[in-house]
Short mmCIF file of C-alpha atoms in Angstrom, two decimals:
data_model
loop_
_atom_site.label_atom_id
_atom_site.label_comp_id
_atom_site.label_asym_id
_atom_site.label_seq_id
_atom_site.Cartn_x
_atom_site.Cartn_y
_atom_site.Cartn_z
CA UNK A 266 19.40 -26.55 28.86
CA UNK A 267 23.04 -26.90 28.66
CA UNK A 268 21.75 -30.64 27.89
CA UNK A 269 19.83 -29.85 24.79
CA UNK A 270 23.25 -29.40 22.74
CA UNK A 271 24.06 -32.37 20.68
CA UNK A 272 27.90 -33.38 20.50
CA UNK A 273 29.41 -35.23 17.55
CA UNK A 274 32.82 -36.21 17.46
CA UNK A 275 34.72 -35.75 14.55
CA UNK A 276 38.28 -36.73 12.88
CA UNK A 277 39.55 -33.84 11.41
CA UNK A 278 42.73 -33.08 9.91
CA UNK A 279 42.72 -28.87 10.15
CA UNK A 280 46.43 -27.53 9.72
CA UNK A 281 45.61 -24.33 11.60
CA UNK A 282 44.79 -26.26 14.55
CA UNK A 283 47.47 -26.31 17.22
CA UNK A 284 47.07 -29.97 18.31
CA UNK A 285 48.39 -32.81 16.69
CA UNK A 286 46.79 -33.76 13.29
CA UNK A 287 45.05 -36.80 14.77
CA UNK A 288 43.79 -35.76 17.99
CA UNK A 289 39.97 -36.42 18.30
CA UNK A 290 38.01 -33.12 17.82
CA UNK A 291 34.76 -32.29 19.39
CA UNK A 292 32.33 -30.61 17.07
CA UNK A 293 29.47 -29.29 19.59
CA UNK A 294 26.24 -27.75 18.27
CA UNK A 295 25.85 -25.39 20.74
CA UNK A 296 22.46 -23.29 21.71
CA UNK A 297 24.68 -20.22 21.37
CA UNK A 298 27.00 -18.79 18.78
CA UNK A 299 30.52 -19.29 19.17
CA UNK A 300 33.27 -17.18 18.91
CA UNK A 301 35.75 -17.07 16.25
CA UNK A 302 37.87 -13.63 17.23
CA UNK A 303 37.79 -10.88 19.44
CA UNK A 304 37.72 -7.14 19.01
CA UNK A 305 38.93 -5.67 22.23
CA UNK A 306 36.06 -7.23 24.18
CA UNK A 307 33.71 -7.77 21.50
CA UNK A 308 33.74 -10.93 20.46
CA UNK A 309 32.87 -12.08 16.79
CA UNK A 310 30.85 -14.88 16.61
CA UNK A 311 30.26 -17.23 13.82
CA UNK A 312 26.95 -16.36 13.46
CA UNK A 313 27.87 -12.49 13.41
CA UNK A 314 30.29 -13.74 10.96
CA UNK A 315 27.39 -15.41 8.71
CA UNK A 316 25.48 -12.43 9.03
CA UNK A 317 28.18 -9.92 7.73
CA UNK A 318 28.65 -11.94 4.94
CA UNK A 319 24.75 -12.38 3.94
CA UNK A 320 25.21 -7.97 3.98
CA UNK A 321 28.05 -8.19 1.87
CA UNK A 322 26.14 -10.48 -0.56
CA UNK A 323 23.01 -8.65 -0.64
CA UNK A 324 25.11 -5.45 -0.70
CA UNK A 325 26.77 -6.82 -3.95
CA UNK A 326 23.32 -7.87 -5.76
CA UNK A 327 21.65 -4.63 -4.72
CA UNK A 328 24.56 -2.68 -6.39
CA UNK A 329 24.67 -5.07 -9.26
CA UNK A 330 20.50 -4.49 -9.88
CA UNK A 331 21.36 -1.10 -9.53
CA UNK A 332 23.94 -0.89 -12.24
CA UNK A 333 21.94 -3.18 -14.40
CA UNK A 334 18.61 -1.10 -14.22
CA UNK A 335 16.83 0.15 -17.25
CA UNK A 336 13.72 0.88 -18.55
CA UNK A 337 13.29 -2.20 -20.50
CA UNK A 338 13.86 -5.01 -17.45
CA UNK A 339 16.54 -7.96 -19.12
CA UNK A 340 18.16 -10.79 -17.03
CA UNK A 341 18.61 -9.75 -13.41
CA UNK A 342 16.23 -7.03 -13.28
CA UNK A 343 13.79 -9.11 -15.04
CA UNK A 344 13.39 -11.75 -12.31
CA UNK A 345 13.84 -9.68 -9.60
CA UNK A 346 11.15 -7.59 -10.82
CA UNK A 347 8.77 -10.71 -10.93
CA UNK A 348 9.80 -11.44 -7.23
CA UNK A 349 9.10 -7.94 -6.66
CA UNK A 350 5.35 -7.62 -7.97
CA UNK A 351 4.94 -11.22 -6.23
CA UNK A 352 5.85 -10.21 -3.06
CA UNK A 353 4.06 -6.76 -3.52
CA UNK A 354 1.05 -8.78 -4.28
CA UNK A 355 1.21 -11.25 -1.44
CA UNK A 356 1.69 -7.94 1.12
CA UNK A 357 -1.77 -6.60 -0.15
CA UNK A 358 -3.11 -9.71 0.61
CA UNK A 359 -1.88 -9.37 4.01
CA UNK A 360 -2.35 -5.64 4.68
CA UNK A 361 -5.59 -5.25 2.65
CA UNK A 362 -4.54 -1.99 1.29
CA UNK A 363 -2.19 -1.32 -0.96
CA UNK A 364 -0.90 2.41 0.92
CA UNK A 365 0.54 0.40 3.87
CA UNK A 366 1.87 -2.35 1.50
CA UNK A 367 4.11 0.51 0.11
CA UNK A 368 5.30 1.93 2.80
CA UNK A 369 5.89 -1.44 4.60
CA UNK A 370 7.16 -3.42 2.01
CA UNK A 371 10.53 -2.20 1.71
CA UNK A 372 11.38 -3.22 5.51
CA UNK A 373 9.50 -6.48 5.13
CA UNK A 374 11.34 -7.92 2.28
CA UNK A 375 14.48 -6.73 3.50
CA UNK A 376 13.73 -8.58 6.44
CA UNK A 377 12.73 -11.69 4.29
CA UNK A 378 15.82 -11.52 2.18
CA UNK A 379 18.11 -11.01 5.40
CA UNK A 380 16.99 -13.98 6.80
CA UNK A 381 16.62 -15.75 3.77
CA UNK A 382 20.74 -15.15 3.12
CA UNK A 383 21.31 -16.16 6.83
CA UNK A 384 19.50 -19.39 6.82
CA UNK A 385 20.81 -20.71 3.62
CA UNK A 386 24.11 -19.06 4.27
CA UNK A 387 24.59 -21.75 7.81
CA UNK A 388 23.67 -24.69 5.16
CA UNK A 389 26.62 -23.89 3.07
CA UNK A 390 29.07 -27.65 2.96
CA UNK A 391 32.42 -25.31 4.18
CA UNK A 392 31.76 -26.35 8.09
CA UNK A 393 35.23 -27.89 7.82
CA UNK A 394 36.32 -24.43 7.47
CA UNK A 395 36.79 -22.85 11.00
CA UNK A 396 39.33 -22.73 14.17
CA UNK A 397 39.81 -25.06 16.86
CA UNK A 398 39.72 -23.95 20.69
CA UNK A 399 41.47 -25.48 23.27
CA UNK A 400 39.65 -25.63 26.90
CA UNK A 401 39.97 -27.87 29.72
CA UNK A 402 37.94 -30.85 28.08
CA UNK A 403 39.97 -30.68 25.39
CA UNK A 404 39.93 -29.23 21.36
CA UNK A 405 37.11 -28.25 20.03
CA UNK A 406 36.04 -27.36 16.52
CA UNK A 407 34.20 -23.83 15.86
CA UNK A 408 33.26 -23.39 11.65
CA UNK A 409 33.37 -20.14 10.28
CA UNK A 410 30.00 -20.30 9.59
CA UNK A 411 26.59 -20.69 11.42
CA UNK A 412 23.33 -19.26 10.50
CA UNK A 413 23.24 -15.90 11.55
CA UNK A 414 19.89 -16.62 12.60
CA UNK A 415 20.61 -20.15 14.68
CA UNK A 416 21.64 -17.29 17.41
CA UNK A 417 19.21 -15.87 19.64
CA UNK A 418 20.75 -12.79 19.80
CA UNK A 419 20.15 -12.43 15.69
CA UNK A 420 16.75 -13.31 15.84
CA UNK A 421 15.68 -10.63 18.98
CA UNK A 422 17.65 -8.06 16.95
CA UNK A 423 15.11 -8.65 14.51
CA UNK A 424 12.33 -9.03 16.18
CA UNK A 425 13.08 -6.11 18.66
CA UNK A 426 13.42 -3.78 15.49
CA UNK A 427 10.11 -5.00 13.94
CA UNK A 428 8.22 -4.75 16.99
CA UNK A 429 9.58 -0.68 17.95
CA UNK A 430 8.90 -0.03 13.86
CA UNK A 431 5.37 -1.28 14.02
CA UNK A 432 4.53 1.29 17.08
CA UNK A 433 6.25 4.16 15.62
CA UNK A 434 4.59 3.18 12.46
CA UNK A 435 1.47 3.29 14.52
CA UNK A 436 2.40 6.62 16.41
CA UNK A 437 2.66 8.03 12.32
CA UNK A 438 -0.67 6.77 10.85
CA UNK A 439 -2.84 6.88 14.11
CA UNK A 440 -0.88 9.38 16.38
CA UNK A 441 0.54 9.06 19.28
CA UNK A 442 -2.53 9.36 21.78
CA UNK A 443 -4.42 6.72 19.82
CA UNK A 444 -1.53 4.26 20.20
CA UNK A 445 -0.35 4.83 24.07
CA UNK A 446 -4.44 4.40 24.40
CA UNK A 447 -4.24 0.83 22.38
CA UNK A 448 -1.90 0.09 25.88
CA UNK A 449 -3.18 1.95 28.61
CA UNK A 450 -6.49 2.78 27.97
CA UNK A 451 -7.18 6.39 29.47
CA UNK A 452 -10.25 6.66 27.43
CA UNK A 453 -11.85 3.63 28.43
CA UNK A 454 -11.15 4.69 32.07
CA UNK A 455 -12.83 8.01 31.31
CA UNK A 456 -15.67 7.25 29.93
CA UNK A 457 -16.99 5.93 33.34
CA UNK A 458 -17.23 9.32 34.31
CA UNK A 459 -18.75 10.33 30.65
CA UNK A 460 -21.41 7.52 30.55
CA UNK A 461 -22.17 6.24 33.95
CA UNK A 462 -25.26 7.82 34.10
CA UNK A 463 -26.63 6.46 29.98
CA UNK A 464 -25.04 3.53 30.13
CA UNK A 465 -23.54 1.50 34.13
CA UNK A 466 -22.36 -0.99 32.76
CA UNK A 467 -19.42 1.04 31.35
CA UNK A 468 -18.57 0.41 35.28
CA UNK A 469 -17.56 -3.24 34.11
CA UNK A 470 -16.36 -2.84 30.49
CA UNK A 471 -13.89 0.21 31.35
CA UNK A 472 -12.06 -1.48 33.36
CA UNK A 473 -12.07 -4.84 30.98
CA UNK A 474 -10.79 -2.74 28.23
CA UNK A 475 -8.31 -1.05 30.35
CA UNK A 476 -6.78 -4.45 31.50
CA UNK A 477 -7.30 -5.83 27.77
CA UNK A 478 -5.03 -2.29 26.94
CA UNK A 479 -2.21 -3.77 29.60
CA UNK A 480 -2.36 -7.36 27.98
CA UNK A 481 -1.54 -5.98 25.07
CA UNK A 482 1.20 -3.93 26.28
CA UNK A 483 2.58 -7.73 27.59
CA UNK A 484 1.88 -9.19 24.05
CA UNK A 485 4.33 -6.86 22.46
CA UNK A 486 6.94 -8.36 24.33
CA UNK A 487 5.59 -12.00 23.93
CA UNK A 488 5.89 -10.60 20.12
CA UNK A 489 9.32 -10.28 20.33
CA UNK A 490 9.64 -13.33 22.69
CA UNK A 491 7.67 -15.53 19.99
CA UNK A 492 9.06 -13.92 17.09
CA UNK A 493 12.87 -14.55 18.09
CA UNK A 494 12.34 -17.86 19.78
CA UNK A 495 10.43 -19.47 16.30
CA UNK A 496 13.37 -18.51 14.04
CA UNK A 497 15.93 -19.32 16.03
CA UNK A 498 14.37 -22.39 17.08
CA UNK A 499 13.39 -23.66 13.96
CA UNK A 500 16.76 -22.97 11.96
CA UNK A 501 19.09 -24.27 14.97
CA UNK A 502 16.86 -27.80 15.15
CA UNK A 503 17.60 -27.60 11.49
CA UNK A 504 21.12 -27.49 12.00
CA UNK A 505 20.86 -29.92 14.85
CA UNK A 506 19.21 -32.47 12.79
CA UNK A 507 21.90 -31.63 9.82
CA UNK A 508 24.46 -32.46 12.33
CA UNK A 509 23.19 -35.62 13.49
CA UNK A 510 22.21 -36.91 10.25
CA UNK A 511 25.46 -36.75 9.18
CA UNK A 512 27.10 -38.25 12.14
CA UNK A 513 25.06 -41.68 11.01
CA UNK A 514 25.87 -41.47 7.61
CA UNK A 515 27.92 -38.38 6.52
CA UNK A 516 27.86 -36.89 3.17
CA UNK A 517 24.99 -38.79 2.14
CA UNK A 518 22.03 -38.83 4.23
CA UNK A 519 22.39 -35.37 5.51
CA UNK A 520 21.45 -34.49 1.67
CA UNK A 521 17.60 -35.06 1.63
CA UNK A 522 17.87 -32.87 5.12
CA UNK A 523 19.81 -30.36 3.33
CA UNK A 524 17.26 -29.52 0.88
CA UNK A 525 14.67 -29.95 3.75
CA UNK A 526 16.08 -27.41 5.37
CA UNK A 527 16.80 -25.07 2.24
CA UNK A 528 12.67 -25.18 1.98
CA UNK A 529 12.36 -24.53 6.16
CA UNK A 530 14.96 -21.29 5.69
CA UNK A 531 12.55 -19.77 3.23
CA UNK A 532 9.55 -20.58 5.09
CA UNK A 533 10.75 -19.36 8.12
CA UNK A 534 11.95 -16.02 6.57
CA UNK A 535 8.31 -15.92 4.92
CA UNK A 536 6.29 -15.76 8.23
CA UNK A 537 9.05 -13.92 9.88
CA UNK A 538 8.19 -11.42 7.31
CA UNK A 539 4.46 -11.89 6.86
CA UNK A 540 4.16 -11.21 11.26
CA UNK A 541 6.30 -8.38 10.43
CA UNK A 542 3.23 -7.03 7.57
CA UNK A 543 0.89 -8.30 10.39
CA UNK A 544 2.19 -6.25 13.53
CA UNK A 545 2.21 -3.66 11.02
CA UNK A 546 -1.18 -3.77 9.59
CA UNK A 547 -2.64 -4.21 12.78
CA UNK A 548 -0.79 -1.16 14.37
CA UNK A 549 -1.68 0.70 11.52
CA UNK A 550 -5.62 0.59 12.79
CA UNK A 551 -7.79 2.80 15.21
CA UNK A 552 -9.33 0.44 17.68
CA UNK A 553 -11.43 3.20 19.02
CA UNK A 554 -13.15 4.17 15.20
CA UNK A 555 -14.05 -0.11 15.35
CA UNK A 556 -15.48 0.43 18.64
CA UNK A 557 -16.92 3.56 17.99
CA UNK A 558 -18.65 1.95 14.66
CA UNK A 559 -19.26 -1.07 16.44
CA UNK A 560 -21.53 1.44 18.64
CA UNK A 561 -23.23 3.03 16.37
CA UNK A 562 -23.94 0.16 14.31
CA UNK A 563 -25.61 -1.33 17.91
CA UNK A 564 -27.68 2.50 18.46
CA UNK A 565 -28.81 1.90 14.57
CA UNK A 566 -29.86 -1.82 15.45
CA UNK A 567 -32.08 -0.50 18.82
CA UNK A 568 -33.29 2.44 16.49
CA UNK B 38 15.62 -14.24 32.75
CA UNK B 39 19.42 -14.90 34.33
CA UNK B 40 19.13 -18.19 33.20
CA UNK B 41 18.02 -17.95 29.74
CA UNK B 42 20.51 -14.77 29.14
CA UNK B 43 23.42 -17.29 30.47
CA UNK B 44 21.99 -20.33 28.25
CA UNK B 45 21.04 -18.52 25.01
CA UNK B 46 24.27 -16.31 25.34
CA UNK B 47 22.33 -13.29 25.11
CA UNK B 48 24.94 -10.09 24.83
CA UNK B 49 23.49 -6.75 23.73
CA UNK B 50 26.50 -5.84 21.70
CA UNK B 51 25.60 -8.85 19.21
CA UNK B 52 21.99 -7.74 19.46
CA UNK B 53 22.95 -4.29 18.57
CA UNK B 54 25.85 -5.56 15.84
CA UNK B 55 23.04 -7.51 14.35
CA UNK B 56 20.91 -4.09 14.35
CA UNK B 57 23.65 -2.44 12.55
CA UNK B 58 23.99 -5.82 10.16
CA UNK B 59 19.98 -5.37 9.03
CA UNK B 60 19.97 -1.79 8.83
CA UNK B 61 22.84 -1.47 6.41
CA UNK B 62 20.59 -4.38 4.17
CA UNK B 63 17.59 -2.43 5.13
CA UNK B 64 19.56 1.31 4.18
CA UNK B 65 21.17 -0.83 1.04
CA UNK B 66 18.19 -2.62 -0.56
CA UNK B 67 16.37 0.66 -0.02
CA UNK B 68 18.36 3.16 -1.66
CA UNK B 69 19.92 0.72 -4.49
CA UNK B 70 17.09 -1.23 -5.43
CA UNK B 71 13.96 -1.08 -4.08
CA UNK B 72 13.69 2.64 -4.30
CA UNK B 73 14.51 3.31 -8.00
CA UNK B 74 13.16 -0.24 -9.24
CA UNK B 75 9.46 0.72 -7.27
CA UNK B 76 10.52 4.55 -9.04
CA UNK B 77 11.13 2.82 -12.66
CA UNK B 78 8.60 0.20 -12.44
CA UNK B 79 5.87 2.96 -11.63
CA UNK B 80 6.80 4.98 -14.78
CA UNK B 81 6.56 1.94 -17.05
CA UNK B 82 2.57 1.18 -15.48
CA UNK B 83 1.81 4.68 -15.99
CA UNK B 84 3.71 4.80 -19.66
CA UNK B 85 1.68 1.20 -19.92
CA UNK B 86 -1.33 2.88 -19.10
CA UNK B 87 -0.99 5.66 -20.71
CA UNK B 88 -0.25 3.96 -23.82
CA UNK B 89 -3.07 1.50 -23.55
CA UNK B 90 -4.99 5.25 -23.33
CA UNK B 91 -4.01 6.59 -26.08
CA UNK B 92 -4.09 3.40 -28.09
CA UNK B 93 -8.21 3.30 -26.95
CA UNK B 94 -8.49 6.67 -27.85
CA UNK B 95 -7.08 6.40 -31.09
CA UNK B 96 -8.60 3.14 -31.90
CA UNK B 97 -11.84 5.41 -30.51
CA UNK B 98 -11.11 8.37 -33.18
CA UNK B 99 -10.10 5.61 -35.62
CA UNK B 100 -13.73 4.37 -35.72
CA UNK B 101 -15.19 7.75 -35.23
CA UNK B 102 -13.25 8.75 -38.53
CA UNK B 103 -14.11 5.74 -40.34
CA UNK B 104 -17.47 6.68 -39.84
CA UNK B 105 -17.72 11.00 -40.38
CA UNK B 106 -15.44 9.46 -44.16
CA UNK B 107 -18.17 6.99 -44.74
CA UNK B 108 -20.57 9.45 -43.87
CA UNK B 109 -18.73 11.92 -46.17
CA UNK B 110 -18.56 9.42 -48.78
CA UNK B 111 -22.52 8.76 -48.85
CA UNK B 112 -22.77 12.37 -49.11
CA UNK B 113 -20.78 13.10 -51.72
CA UNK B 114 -22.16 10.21 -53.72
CA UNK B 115 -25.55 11.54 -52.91
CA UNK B 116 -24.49 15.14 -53.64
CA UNK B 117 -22.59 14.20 -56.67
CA UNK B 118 -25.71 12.09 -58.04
CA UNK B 119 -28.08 14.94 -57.40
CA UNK B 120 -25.18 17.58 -58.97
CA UNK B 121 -25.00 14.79 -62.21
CA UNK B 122 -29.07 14.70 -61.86
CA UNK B 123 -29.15 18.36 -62.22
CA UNK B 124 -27.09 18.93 -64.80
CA UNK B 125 -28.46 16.59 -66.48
CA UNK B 126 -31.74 18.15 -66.19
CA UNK B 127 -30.49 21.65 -66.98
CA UNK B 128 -28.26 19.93 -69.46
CA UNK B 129 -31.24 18.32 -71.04
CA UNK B 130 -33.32 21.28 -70.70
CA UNK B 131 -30.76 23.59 -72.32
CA UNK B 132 -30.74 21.19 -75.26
CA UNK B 133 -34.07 21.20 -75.78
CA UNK B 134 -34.26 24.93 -75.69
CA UNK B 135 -31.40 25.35 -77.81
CA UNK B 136 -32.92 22.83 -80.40
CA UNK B 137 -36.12 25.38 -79.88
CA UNK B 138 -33.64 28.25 -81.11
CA UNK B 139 -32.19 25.88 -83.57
CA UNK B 140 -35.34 24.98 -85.32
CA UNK B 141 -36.73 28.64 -84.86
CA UNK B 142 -33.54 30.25 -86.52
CA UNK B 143 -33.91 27.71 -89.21
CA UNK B 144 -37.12 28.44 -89.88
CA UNK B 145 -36.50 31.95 -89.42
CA UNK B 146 -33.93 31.49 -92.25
CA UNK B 147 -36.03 29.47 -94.39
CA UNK B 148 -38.88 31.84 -94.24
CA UNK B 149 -36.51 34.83 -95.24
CA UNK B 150 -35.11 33.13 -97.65
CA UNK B 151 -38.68 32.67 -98.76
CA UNK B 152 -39.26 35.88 -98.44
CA UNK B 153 -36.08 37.14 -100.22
CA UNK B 154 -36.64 34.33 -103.17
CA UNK B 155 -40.18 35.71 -103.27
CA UNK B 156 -38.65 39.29 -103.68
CA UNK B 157 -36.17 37.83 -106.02
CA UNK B 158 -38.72 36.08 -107.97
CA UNK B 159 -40.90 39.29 -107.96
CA UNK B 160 -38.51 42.00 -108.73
CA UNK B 161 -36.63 39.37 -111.49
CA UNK B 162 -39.91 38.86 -113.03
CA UNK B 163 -40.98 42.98 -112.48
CA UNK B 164 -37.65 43.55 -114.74
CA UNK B 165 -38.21 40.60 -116.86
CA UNK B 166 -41.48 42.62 -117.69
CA UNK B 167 -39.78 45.80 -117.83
CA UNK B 168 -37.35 44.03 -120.38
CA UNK B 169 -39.86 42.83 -122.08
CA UNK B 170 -41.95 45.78 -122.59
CA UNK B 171 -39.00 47.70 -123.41
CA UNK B 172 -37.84 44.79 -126.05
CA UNK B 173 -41.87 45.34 -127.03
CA UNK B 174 -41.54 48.84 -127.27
CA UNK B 175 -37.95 48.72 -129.02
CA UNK B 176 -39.36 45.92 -131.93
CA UNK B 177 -42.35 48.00 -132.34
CA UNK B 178 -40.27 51.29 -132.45
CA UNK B 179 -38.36 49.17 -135.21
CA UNK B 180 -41.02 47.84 -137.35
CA UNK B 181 -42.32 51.33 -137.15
CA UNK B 182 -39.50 53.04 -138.31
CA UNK B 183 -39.11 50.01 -141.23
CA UNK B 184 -42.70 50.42 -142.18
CA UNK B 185 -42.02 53.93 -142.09
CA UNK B 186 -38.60 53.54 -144.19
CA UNK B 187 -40.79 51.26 -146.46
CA UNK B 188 -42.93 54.01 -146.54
CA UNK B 189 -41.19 56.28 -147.54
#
């Protein structure tokens, strides 16, 4: 894996460096984020640098909306209250109803616009900004700033937080019986006692259902596995390719890339998003009531 | 799982710093924006709306008033025709009766004037008689006493 990093060298003149002014630097794109300073034992990473910045900045524009609100929208308030009724309307096309859109909508574009701020933040031209390590191979150059979301650990945050929200946002619509039952499915097991006698072949779709129940206990974690792995692998190959285009040709052909990669960041913090409304929505139903209709929709048929 | 944690550089404290990062923007857009912008916003639609309400039901009461005053007008022309028709009527009617009176006073007068001339005429020629009986009766007293002057 350790292979998968790509390594350009670089001249750089950086006065806070301790080595001489024209030793050859190494400028690695690592798979991980680097760190730039330590707390004690915490380390602060680039990445968790990029990220506290994209909080101040949103921080900043929330406070400035805030300040600038009235009840006749002007400037600021008056395109973020376009984005706003966009966004809304795009989550009702998702959810299907516009109850859950409210009540989801505030975590999902915060999400959006948190990883928005991060991806855009790691395509910002200050990588000459940043220190240089010294280790056995020799100096190496760490920016300031990497996409708080080209690090894994960003990313399963995320997707760990969406993931936990959407069950205890199913616990609160469905309750909690309904939604341990969408994993381990004691009804299903019951009802071979219930309706072994009506109906035997309950004796072969129980226990389906209950092992269906299980699989979907697994694909919460694949959730988080697939939701963390996409962003962070689609933002670090952008900053991959940024990095090699501009070892053939720097300043200029990295460009084009650059606003590539401007369009992948909000893309990628659009689905991230849109799962988010999905996992949501779809924790949000009772299986049982589908099955249950589904049922009596088949009795009505036979009738 | 060792592997990928050692590769990816996996270390819960970023995981959790990263919590902390998104739920301050979470706790931020929330409280500054999202929750008094969703707040104002749904005050303007139902200000909007109830605006666009009242405008209908105005523009409803508008049309409904337009029609009771053209209503009102037609019947006040109508009334106001049939008040001018009456009066005209009575109008006419008291004319014609009063002309009645008129022409019955007139000849009411003209027939006691009649009358009174006819008195006039009958007591002016009574005395005109009386006159001239008494003149008769005085000339003839006269010539008798001459004739009986001359007589004597």
């Amino acid at each position: 894996m350790e292979n998968l990093t790509t390594q350009t060298n670089q001249k750089s003149e950086i006065e806070i460096s301790p080595v001489k002014k024209t030793e050859e630097l190494k400028h690695e794109s690592t798979l991980f984020a680097e760190p730039v300073a330590h707390i004690g034992n915490f380390p602060i990473t680039n990445s968790l640098l990029t990220s506290s910045s994209a909080v101040i900045i949103i921080a900043v524009f929330a406070v400035l909306i805030r300040l600038s609100l009235s009840e006749i929208p002007k400037g600021l308030q008056n395109i973020f209250e376009a984005i706003l009724e966009g966004a809304i309307s795009l989550c009702d096309q998702v959810t299907n109803s516009r109850k859950i859109s409210t009540k989801v909508f505030p975590l999902a574009f915060s999400v959006f616009l948190f990883i928005l701020i991060n991806n855009w933040l790691g395509l910002l031209p200050i990588g000459g900004l940043g220190v240089v390590e010294q280790s056995e191979s020799g100096a190496s150059f760490i920016p300031f700033l990497r996409s708080g979301t080209a690090d894994i650990n960003t990313t399963i945050a995320l997707a760990i937080m969406a993931v936990i929200s959407a069950n205890l946002f199913g616990i609160f619509s469905i309750g909690i019986w309904k939604t341990f039952n969408k994993y381990v499915n004691l009804v299903a097991l019951g009802s071979i006692f219930t309706k072994v006698w009506k109906e035997p072949t309950v004796l072969v779709v129980a226990p389906v259902t209950f092992f269906v129940g299980l699989l979907e206990l697994i694909g919460e974690f694949a959730k988080i596995a697939s939701l963390s792995f996409r962003l962070f692998g689609n933002v670090f190959a952008g900053e991959v390719l940024l990095m090699a285009m501009s070892a053939i040709l720097p300043y200029i052909l990295p460009i084009p890339f650059m606003f590539l990669e401007i369009f992948v960041g909000l893309i990628q913090a659009l689905i991230f998003s849109i799962l988010v409304l999905v996992y949501f929505t779809i924790a949000a139903q009772d299986h049982s009531e589908h099955e249950e209709h589904g049922e009596h929709e088949h009795n009505t048929a036979h009738a | 799982m060792a592997s990928i944690i050692s590769t990816f550089h996996i270390d819960w404290q970023i995981i959790v710093a990263q919590a902390i990062n998104f739920v301050i923007v979470f706790a931020v857009l929330y409280i500054f924006v999202l929750k008094p912008l969703n707040k104002l916003m749904a005050e303007r639609s139902e200000k909007i709306a109830k605006g666009v309400h009242d405008a209908r039901q105005n523009a409803e009461m508008l049309a409904l008033t337009k029609t009771e005053h053209e209503a009102i007008i037609l019947k006040a022309k109508s009334d106001a025709q049939a008040i001018f028709q009456d009066g005209r009527k009575k109008s006419e009617a008291k004319r014609a009766e009063m002309l009645e009176e008129a022409k019955a006073d007139v000849e009411k007068l003209i027939a006691n004037g009649k009358k009174t001339l006819e008195a006039e005429k009958v007591k002016m020629v009574e005395e005109a008689r009386m006159e001239v009986s008494s003149l008769v009766v005085e000339a003839t007293k006269k010539i008798l006493e001459k004739r009986q002057d001359d007589l004597v």
